[in-house]
Structures are given as C-alpha cells and as structure tokens.
PDB file of C-alpha atoms in Angstrom:
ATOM      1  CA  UNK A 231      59.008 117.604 111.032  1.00  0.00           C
ATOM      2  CA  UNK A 232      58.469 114.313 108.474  1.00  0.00           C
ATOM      3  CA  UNK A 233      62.205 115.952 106.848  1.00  0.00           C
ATOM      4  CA  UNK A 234      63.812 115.670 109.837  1.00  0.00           C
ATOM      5  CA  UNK A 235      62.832 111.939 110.426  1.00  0.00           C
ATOM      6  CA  UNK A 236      63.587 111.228 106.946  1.00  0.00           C
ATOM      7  CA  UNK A 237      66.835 112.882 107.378  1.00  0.00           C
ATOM      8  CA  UNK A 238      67.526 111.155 110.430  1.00  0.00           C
ATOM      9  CA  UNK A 239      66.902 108.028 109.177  1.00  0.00           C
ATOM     10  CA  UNK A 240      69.265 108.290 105.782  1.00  0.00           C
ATOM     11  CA  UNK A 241      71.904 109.760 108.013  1.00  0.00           C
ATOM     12  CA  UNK A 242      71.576 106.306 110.145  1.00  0.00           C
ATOM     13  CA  UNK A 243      71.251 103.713 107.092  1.00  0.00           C
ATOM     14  CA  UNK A 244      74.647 105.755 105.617  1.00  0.00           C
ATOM     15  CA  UNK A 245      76.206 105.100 109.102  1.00  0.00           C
ATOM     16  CA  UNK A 246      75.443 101.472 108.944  1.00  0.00           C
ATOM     17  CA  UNK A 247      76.533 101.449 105.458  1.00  0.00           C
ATOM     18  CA  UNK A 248      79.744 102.999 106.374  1.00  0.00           C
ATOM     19  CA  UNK A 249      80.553 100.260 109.549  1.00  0.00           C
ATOM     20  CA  UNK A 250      79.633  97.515 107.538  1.00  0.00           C
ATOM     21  CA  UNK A 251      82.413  98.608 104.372  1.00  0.00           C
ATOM     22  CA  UNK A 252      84.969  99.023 107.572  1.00  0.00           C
ATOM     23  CA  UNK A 253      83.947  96.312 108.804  1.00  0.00           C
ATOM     24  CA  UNK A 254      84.419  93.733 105.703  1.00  0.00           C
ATOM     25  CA  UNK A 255      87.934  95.752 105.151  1.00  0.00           C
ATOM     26  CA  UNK A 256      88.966  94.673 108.527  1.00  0.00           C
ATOM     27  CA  UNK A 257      87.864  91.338 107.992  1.00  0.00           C
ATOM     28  CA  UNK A 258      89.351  90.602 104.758  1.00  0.00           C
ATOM     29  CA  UNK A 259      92.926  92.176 105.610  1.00  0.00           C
ATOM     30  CA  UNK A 260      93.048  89.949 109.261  1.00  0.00           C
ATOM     31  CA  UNK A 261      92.248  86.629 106.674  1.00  0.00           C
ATOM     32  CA  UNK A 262      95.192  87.230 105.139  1.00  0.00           C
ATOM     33  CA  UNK A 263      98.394  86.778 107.277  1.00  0.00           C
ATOM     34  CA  UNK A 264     101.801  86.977 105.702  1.00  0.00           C
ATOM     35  CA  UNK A 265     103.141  83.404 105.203  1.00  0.00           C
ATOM     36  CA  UNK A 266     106.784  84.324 105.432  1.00  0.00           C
ATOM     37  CA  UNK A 267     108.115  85.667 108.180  1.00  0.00           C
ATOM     38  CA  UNK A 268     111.842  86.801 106.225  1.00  0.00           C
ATOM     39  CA  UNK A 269     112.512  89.026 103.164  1.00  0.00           C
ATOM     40  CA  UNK A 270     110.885  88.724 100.191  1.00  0.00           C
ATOM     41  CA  UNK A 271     112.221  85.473  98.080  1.00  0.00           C
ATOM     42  CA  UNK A 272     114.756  86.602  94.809  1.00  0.00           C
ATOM     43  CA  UNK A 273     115.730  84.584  91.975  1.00  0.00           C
ATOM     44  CA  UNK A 274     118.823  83.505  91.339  1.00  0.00           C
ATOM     45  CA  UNK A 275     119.556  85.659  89.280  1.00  0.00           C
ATOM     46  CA  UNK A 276     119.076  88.896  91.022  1.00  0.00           C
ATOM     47  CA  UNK A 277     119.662  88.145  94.549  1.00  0.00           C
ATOM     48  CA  UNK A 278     118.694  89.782  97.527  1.00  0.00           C
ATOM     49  CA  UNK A 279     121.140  92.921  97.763  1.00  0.00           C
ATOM     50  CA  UNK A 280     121.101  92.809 101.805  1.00  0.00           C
ATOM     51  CA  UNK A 281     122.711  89.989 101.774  1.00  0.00           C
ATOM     52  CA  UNK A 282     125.148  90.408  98.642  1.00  0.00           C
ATOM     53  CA  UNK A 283     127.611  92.494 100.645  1.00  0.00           C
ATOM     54  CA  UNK A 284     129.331  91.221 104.168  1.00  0.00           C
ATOM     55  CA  UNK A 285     129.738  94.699 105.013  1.00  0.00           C
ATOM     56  CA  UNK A 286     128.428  97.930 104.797  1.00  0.00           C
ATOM     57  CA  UNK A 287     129.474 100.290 101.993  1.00  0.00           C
ATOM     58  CA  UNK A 288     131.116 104.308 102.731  1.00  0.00           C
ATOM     59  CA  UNK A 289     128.410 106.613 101.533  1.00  0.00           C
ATOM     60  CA  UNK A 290     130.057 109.166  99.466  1.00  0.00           C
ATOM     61  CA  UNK A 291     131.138 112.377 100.769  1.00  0.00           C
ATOM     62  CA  UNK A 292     128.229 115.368  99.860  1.00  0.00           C
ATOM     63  CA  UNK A 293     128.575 118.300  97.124  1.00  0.00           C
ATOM     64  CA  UNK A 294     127.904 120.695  99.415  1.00  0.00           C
ATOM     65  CA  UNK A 295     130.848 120.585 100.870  1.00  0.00           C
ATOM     66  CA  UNK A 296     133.437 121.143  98.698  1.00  0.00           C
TER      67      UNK A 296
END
C-alpha cells in the first residue's frame, strides 16, 4: 500500500513538472511577436526573388512525357 502512495505521488510531481515546462514554452513563444509584418528584409545585393520578376515564369514541360 505505502508503493502505491509513493507511486502516486511521483506520478503527480512528474505531471506538475510536465505543465510547468509547457507552460514556460507557451509563455516564452507568446513574448515574442514577429515585428514585421512583410517578407523577410534582403540586401541589396541579393534581393528578394518574389519581387525580381513582374510575372510569373512557364515551368518546364516534364520528362515523363516525351
């Protein structure tokens, strides 16, 4: 009988264990908002490729075909 208490009661510290890990996960990732609400910024140098062509490009016709 004193095993099944003491089984009963690691089984419930493991459970608040487990809540309190989820809970500080949850917390942490609803601090941090995105401050952008666009694409991701590029450099000059490489800009951002959905915006380097005005219109969309012919996708190749498959191998399988031919």
């Amino acid at each position: 009988m004193i095993g099944f208490i003491i089984a009963l009661v690691l089984t419930a510290l493991l459970a608040l264990v487990a809540v309190a890990v989820a809970v500080s996960c949850w917390l942490m990732a609803w601090r941090r908002r995105p401050r952008t609400q666009g694409p991701l910024p590029h450099p000059p140098e490489f800009p951002n490729p959905l915006f380097t062509t005005p219109e969309p490009v012919a996708e190749p016709s498959p191998d399988y075909l031919s």
